[in-house]
Coordinates of C-alpha atoms in Angstrom, one line a residue:
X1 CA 0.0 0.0 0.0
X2 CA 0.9 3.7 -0.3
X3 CA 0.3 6.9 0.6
X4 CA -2.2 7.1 -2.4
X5 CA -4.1 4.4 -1.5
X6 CA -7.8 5.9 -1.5
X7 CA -9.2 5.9 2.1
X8 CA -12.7 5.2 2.4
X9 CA -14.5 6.9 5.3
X10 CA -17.5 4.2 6.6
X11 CA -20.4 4.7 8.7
X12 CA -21.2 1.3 10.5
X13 CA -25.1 0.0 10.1
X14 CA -25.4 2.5 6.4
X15 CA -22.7 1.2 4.3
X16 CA -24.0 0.5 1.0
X17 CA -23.1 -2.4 -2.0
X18 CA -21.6 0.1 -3.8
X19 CA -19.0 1.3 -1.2
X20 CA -18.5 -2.5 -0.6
X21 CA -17.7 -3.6 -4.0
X22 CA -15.5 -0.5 -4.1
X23 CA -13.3 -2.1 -1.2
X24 CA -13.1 -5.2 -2.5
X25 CA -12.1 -4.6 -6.4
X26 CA -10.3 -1.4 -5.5
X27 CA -8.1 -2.5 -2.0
X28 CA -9.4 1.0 -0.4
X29 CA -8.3 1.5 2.8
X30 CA -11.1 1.8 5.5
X31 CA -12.0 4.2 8.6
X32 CA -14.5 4.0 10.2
X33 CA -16.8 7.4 11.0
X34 CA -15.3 9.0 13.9
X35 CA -18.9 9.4 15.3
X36 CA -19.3 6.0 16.1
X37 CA -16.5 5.9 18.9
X38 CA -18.2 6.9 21.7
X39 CA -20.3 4.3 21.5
X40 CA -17.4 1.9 20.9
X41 CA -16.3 3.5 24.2
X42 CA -19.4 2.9 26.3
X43 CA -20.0 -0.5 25.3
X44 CA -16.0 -1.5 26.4
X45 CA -16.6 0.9 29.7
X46 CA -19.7 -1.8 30.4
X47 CA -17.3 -5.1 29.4
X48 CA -14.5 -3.6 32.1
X49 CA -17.0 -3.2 34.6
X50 CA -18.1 -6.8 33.9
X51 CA -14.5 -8.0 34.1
X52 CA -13.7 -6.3 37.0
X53 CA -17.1 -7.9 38.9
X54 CA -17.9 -11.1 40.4
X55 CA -20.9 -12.5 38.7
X56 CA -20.4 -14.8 35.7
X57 CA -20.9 -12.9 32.3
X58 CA -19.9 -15.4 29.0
X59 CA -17.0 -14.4 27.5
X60 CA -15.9 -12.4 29.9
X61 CA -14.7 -13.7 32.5
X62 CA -16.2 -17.6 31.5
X63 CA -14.9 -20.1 29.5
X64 CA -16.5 -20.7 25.9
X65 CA -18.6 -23.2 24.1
X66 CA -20.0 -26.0 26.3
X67 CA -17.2 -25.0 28.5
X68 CA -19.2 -21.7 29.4
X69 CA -19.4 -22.7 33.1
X70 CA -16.1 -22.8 34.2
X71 CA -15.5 -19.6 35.5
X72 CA -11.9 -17.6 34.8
X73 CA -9.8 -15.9 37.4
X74 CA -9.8 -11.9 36.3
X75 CA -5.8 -12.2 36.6
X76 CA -6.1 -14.8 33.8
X77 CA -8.6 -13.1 30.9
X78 CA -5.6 -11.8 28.9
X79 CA -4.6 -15.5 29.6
X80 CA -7.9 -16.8 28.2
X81 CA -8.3 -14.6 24.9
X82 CA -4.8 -15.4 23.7
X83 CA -5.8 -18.8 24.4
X84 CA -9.0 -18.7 22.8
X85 CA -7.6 -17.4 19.7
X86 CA -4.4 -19.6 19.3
X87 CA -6.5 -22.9 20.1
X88 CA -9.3 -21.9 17.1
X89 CA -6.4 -21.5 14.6
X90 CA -7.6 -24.8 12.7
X91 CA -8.1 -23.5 9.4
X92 CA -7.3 -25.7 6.7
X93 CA -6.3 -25.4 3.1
X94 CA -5.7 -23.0 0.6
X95 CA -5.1 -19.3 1.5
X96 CA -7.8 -16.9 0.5
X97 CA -7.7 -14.7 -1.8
X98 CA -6.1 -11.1 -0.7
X99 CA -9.2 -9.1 -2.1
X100 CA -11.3 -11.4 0.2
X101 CA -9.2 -11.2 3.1
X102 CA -9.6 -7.4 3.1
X103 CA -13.1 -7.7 2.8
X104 CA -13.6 -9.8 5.8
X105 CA -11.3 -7.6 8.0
X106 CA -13.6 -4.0 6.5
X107 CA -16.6 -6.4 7.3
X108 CA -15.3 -7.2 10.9
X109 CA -14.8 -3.4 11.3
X110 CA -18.2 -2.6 10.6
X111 CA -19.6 -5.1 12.8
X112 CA -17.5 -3.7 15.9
X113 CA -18.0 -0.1 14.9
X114 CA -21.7 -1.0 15.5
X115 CA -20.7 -0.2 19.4
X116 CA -22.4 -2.9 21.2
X117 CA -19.1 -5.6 21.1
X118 CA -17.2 -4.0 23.9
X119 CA -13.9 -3.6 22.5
X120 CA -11.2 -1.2 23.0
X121 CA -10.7 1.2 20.2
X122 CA -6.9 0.1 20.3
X123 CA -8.8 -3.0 18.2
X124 CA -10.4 -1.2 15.3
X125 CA -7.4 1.4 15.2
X126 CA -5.0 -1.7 14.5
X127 CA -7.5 -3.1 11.4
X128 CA -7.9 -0.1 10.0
X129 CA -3.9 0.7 9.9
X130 CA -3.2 -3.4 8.5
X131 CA -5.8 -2.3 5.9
X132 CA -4.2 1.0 5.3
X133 CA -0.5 -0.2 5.4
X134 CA -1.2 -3.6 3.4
X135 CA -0.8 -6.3 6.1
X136 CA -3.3 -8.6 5.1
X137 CA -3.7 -12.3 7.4
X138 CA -3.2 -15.5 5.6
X139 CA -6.6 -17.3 6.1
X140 CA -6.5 -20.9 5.6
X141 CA -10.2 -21.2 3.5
X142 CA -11.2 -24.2 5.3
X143 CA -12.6 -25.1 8.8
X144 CA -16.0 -22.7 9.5
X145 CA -19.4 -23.9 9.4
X146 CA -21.1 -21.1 9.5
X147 CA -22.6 -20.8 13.2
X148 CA -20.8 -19.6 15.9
X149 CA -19.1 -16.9 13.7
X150 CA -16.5 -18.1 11.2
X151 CA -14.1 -19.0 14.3
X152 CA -11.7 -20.6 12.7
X153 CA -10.7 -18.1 9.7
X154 CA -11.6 -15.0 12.5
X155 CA -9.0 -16.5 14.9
X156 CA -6.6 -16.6 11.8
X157 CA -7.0 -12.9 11.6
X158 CA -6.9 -12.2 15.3
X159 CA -3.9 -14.1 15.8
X160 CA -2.0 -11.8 13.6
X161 CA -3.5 -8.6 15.3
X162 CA -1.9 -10.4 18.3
X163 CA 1.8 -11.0 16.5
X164 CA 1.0 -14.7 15.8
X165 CA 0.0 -17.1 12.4
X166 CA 1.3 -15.5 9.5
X167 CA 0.8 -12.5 7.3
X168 CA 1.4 -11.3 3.7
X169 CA 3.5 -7.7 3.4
X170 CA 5.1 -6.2 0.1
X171 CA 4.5 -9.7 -1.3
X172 CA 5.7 -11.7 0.8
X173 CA 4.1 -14.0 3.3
X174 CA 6.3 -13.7 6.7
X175 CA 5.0 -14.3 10.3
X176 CA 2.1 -12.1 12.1
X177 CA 5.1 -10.0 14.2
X178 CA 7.2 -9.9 11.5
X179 CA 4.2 -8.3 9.4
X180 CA 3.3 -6.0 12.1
X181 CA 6.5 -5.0 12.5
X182 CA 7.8 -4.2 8.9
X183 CA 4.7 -2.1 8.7
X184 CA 5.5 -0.2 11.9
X185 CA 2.7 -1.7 13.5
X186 CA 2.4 -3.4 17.6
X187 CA 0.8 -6.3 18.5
X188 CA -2.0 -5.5 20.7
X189 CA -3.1 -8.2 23.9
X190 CA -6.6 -8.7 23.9
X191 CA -8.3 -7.9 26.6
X192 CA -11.7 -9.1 28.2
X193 CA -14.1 -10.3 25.7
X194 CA -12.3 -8.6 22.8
X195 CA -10.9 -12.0 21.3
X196 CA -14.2 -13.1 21.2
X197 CA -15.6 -10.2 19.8
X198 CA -12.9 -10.7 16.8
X199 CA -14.3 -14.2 16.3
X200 CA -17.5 -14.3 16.6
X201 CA -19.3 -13.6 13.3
X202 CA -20.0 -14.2 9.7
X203 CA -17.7 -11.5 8.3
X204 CA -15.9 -14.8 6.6
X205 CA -19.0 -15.9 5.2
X206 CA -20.0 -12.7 4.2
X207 CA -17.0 -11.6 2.6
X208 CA -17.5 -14.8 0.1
X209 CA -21.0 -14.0 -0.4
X210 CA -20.9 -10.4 -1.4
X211 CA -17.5 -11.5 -4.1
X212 CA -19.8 -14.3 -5.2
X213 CA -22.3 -11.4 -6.1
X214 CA -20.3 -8.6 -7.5
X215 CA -19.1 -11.2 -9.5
X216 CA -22.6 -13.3 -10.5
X217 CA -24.1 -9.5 -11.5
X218 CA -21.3 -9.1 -14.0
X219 CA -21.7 -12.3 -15.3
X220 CA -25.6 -11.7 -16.0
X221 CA -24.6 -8.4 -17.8
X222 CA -22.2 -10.0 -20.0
X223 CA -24.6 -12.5 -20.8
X224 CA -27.2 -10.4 -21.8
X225 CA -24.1 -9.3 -24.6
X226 CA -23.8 -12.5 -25.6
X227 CA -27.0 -13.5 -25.7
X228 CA -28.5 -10.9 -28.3
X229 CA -25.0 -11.7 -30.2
X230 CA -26.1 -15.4 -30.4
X231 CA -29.5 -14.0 -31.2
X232 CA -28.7 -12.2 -34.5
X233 CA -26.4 -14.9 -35.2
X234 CA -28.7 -17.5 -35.7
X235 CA -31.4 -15.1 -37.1
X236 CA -33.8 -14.8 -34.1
X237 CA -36.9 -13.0 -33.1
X238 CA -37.2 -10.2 -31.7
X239 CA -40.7 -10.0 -31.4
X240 CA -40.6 -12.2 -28.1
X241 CA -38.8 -8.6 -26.5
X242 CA -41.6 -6.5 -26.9
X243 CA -41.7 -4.0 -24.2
X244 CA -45.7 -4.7 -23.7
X245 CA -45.0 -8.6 -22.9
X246 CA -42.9 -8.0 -20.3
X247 CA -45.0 -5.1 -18.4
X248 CA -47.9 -7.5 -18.5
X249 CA -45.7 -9.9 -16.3
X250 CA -44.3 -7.1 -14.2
X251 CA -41.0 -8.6 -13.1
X252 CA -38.6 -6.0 -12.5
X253 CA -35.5 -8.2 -13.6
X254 CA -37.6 -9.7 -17.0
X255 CA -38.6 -5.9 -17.6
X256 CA -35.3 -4.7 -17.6
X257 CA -33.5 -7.9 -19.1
X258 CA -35.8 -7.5 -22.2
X259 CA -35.6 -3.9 -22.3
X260 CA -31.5 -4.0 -22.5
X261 CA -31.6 -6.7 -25.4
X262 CA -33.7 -4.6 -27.5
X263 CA -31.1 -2.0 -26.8
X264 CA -28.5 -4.2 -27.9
X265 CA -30.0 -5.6 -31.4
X266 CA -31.7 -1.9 -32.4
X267 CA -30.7 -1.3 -36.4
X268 CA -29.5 -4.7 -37.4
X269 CA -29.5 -5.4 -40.3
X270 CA -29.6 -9.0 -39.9
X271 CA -32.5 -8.7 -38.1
X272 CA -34.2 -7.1 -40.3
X273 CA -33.4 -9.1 -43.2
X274 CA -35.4 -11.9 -42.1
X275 CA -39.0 -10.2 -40.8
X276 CA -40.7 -11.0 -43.9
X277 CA -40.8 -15.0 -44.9
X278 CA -38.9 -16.3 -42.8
X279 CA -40.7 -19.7 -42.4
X280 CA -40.3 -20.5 -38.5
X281 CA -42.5 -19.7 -36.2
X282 CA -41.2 -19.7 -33.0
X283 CA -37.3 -19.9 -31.9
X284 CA -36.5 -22.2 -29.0
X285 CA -36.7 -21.2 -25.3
X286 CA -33.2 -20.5 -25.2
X287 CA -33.6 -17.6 -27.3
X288 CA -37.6 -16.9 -27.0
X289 CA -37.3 -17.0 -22.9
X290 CA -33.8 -15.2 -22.1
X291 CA -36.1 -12.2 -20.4
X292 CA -37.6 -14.5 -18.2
X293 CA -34.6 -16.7 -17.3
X294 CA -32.1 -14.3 -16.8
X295 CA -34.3 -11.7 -15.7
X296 CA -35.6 -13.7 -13.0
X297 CA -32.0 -14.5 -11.9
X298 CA -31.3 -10.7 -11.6
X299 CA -34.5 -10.6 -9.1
X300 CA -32.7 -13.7 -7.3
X301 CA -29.7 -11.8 -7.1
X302 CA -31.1 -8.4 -5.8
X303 CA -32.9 -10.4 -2.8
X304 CA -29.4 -12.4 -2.2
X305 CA -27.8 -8.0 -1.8
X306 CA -30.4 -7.4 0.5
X307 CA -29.4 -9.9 2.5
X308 CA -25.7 -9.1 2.4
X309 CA -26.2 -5.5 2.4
X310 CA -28.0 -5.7 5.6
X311 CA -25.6 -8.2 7.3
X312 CA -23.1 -6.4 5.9
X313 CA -24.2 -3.5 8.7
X314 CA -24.8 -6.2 11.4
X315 CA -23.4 -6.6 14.4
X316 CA -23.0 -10.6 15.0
X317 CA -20.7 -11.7 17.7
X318 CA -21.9 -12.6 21.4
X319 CA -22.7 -11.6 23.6
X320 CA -23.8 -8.4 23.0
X321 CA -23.6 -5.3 24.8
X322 CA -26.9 -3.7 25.3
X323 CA -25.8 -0.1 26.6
X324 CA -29.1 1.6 26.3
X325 CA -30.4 -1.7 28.9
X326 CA -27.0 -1.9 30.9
X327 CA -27.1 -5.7 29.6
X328 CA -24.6 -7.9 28.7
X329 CA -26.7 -10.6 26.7
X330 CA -25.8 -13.9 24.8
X331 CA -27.7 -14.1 21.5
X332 CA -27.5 -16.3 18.4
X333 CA -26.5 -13.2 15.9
X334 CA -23.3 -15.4 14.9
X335 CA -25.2 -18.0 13.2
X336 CA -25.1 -17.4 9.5
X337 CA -28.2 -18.6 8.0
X338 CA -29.1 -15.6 6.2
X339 CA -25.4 -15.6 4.5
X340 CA -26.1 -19.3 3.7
X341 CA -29.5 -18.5 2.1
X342 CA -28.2 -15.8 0.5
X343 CA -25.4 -17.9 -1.2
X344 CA -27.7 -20.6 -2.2
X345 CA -29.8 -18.4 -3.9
X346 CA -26.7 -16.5 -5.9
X347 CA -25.5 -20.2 -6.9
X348 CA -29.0 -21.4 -8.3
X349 CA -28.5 -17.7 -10.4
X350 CA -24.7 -18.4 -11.5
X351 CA -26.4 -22.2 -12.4
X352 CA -29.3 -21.0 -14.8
X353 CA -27.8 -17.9 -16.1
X354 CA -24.9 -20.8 -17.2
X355 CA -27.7 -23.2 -18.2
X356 CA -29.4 -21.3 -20.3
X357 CA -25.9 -19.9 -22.3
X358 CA -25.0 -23.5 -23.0
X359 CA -27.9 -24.1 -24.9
X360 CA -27.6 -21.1 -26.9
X361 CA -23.4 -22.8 -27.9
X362 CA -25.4 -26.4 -28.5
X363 CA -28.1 -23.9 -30.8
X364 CA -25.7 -22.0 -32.6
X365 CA -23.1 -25.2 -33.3
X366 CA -25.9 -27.3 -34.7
X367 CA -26.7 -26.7 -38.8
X368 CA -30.3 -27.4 -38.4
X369 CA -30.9 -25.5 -35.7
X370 CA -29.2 -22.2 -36.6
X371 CA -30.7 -21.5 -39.2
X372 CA -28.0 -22.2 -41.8
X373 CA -24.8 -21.3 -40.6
X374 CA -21.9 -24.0 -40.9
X375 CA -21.8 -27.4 -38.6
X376 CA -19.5 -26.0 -35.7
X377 CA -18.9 -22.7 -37.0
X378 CA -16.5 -24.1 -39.2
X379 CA -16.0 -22.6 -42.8
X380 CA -14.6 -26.4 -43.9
X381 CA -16.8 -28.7 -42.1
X382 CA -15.2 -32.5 -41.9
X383 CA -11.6 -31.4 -42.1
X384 CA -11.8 -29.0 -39.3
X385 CA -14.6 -29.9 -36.4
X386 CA -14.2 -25.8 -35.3
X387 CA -16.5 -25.2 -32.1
X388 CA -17.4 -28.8 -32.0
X389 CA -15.4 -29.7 -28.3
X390 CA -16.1 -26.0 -27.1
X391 CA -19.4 -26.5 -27.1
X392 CA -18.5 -29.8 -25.2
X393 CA -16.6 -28.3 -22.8
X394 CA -19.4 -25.7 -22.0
X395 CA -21.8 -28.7 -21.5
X396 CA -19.2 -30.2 -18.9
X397 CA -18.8 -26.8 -17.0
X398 CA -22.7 -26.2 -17.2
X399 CA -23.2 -29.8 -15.5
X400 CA -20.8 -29.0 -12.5
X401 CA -22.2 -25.7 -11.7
X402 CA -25.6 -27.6 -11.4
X403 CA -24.1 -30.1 -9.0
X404 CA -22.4 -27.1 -7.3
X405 CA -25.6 -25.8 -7.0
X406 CA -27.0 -27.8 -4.8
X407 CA -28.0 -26.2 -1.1
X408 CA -25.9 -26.0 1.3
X409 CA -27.6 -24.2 3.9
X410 CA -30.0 -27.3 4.7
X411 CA -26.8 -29.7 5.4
X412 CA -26.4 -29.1 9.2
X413 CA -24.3 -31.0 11.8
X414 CA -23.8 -30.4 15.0
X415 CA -20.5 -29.3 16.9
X416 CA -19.0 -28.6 19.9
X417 CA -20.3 -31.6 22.0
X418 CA -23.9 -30.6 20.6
X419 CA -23.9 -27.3 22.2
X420 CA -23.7 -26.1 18.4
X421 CA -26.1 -28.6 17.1
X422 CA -27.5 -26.6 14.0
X423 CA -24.9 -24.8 11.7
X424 CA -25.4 -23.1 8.4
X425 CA -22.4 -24.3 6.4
X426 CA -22.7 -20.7 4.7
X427 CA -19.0 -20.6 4.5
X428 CA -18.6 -23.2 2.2
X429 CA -21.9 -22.4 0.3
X430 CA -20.2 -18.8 -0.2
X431 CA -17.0 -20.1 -1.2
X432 CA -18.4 -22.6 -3.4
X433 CA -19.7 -19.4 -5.4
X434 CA -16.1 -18.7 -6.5
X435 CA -15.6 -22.2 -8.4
X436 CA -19.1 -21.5 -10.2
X437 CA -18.3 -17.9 -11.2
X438 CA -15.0 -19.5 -13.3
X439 CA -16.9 -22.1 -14.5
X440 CA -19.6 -19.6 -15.7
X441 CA -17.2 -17.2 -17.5
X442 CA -16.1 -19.9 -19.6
X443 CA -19.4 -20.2 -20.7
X444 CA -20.2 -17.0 -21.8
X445 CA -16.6 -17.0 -23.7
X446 CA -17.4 -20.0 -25.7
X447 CA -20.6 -18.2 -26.1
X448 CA -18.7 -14.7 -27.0
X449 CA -16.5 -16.8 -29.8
X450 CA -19.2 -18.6 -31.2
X451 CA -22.0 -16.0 -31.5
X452 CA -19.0 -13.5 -32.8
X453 CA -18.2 -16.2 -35.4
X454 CA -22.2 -16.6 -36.4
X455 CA -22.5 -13.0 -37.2
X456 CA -19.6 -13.2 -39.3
X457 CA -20.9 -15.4 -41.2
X458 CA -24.1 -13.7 -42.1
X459 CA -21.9 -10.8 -43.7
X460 CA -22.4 -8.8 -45.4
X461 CA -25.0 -8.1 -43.1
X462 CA -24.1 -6.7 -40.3
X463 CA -25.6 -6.7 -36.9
X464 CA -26.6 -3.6 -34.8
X465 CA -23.5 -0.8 -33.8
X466 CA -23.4 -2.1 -30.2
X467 CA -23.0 -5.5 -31.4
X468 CA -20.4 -4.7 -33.3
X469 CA -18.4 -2.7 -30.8
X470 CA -18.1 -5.7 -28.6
X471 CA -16.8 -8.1 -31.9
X472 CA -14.1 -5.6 -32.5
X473 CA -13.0 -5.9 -28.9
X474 CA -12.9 -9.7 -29.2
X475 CA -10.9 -9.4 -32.6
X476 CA -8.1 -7.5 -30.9
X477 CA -7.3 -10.3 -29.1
X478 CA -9.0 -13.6 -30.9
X479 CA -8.8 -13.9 -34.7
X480 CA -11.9 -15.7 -36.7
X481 CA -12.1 -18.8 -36.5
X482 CA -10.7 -20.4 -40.2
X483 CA -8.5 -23.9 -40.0
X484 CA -8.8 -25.8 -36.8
X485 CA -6.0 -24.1 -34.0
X486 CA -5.2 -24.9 -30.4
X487 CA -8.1 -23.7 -29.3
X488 CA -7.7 -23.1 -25.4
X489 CA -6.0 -19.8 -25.3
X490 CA -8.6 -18.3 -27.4
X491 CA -11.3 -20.0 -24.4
X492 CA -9.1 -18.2 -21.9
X493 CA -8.7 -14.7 -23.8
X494 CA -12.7 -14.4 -24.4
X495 CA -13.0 -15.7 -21.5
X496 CA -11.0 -12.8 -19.6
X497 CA -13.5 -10.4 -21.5
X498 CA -16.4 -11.6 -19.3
X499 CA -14.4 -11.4 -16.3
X500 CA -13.4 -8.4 -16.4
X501 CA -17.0 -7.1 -17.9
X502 CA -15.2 -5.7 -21.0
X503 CA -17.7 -6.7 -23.0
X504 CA -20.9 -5.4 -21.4
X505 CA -19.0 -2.0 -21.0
X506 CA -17.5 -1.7 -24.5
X507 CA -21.2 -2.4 -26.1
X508 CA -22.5 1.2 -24.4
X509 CA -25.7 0.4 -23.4
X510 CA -26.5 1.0 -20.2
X511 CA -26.7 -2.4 -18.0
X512 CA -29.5 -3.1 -15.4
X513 CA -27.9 -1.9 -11.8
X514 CA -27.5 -4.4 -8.9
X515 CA -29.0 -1.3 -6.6
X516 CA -32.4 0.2 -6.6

């Protein structure tokens, strides 16, 4: 990081998707409003008095889990934080990503900066100078299950606020002090509660769900390229986008879905070549129904946002601190069931956007289904098998999405001697959401080459000026498709298109918004 890293000023409980997506794609550095510290304040005056007393307050001055009656010395609750945060180190696996890492740790901030967690403001002054100096926790992506907070990955992160695990700075992945310490930082000891309060949560889960989002709303945008590309390539209809059929249904996503394809195809040629005698009837569903299918995945997608959005703003660990009721309460805010609803519902969107593209490649690939363009896209059919194995692969990646898409949230098992004996497994259906994105990408590539190849064919008419915008930017980088060639790279460069939502962008019509 440098000194021109932008610095994004957050106001915990009305932070919005916007200024989320921003931190994650941009690596902002975070403060948190300066108003919210007196309440940070009150709510750690009420954990010290708590400490410093003699009744039994969970943990505070208790042990944790089903080991919540064994009471703890207040000579030892520096003791038992450290310990607590050490002993759930248990991650597993791969190390996250560094954009997701940062996310959970801006997340975590906002939860605290709600000012009913009771920790010191040494705590959110040390995350919010890792975020602004670069030292980001390594965060093994394995071990939560979604309930009481996402201990294991949170512990990872608290460990290195604390000198321990390890740590990536400049580029390099040292150990937590040595992090700290190259970025002028110092360990902080936790004190009563405040490990806990660093643990317990879903800022893991969440962190996963809201990437698996920004990144499924691209992906729908793109497709909506691609699919009026595929559209004038094989001569559709576009009767079926009337604005009148849609406003009838009244589905925002299906209204605006249709609305930005019309956009799209306005002025071509091609499709106006074909009103008069053209002998079909109807086009298949793929075609006839991509309103309603992707439209309806938008809708899916904005409910999935509310959901993070809100818990976004949440405050989730335990207990609470209640300052306005001078209570010190255990709750069940940790539990992540809305993160792991949320994330089935954006991987049942990533699955049928993905469906619904694949047939479009097995449409456009097949001679007597697009309406006379070559077998595979191939201008020497038999010698060369062109798109033949793309389409193939697409079929391959379409059928693991829909096995990824299974739900997660309804696969519970309990924990901790029973005393956690229903769990969301919202971490994993998050994460999951990253595999499916890739795999969906891919899909709209082989979609981009093969719909960009159709049109071509159908010169010397050419398709609308948007249209053609967005097959200029996939010639600078992907020739037409003449003799058979190693195919893959030119997978991986359309591909890269959708990722980065190129495509949508370079067509200049405006794109249905995520937000209201």
């Amino acid at each position: 990081m440098t000194s021109r890293t932008p610095i994004l000023t957050l106001t915990p409980g009305t932070v919005s998707l916007a200024d989320l997506e921003r931190v994650f794609r941009n690596e902002c550095a975070v403060r948190l409003d300066a108003a919210c510290r007196p309440a940070i304040e009150r709510a750690h005056g009420r954990i010290a008095a708590a400490a410093a007393g003699d009744i039994a307050v969970y943990g505070v001055n208790t042990g944790f889990g089903k080991l919540a009656s064994v009471k703890i010395a207040a000579e030892d609750t520096a003791t038992l934080q450290r310990n607590l945060i050490l002993s759930h180190c248990c991650g597993v696996g791969p190390a996250i990503p560094r954009a997701h890492a940062r996310l959970m740790m801006v997340l975590k901030l906002l939860s605290l900066g709600r000012g009913a967690s009771g920790v010191r403001l040494e705590v959110i002054d040390l995350l919010e100078a890792m975020l602004a100096t670069g030292v980001t926790p390594v965060i093994p992506a394995q071990g939560s299950v979604g309930a009481s907070g996402d201990l294991a990955p949170l512990s990872h992160m608290a460990a290195v606020m604390m000198g321990a695990a390890e740590a990536e700075f400049g580029g390099t992945v040292m150990s937590g002090a040595a992090a700290l310490a190259a970025a002028g930082l110092t360990p902080i000891e936790l004190g009563p509660k405040e490990g806990l309060a660093l643990i317990n949560g879903t800022q893991f889960s969440t962190a996963f769900g809201l990437a698996g989002l920004f990144g499924a709303w691209a992906a729908a945008q793109s497709a909506l390229v691609t699919s009026a590309l595929t559209t004038d390539a094989i001569m559709g209809s576009t009767a079926p986008l009337q604005p009148e059929i849609h406003a009838l249904r009244g589905h925002r996503g299906q209204i605006e879905a249709g609305a930005t394809l019309r956009a799209l195809l306005e002025g071509s040629v091609i499709r106006e070549s074909h009103r008069e005698g053209d002998t079909r009837v109807q086009d298949p569903y793929c075609i006839r129904c991509q309103p309603q299918v992707v439209g309806a995945a938008m809708d899916v997608l904005r409910q999935a946002a509310q959901t993070l959005e809100i818990e976004a703003n949440a405050a989730t660990d335990n207990p609470l601190v209640l300052v306005g009721a001078d209570l010190i309460v255990s709750g069940g805010n940790f539990h992540a069931e809305p993160v792991g609803f949320a994330a089935d519902m954006i991987a049942l969107a990533i699955a049928e956007i993905g469906a619904i593209a694949q047939r479009r490649i097995a449409l456009i690939v097949d001679p007597v289904l697009s309406h006379d363009l070559p077998p595979f896209l191939t201008p020497n059919p038999g010698l060369n098998s062109g798109y033949m194995i793309a389409e193939v692969t697409t079929a391959a990646l379409m059928s693991e999405n829909k096995h990824l898409a299974n739900p997660c949230v309804t696969d519970s098992t309990p924990t901790s001697a029973n005393q956690e004996d229903h769990v969301s497994m919202a971490a994993h259906g998050a994460r999951r959401l990253g595999q499916m994105l890739v795999n969906l990408e891919r899909i709209l590539g082989v979609e981009l080459l093969c719909a960009t190849q159709g049109v071509e064919f159908r010169a010397p008419l050419p398709t609308s000026v948007p249209l053609q915008r967005v097959m200029a930017k996939l010639r600078q980088t992907v020739p037409p498709l003449g003799d058979d060639r190693y195919t893959a790279p030119d997978i991986e460069a359309a591909s890269a298109l959708i990722i980065s939502g190129e495509i949508a962008r370079c067509s200049q019509i405006p794109m249905p918004e995520l937000s209201a």
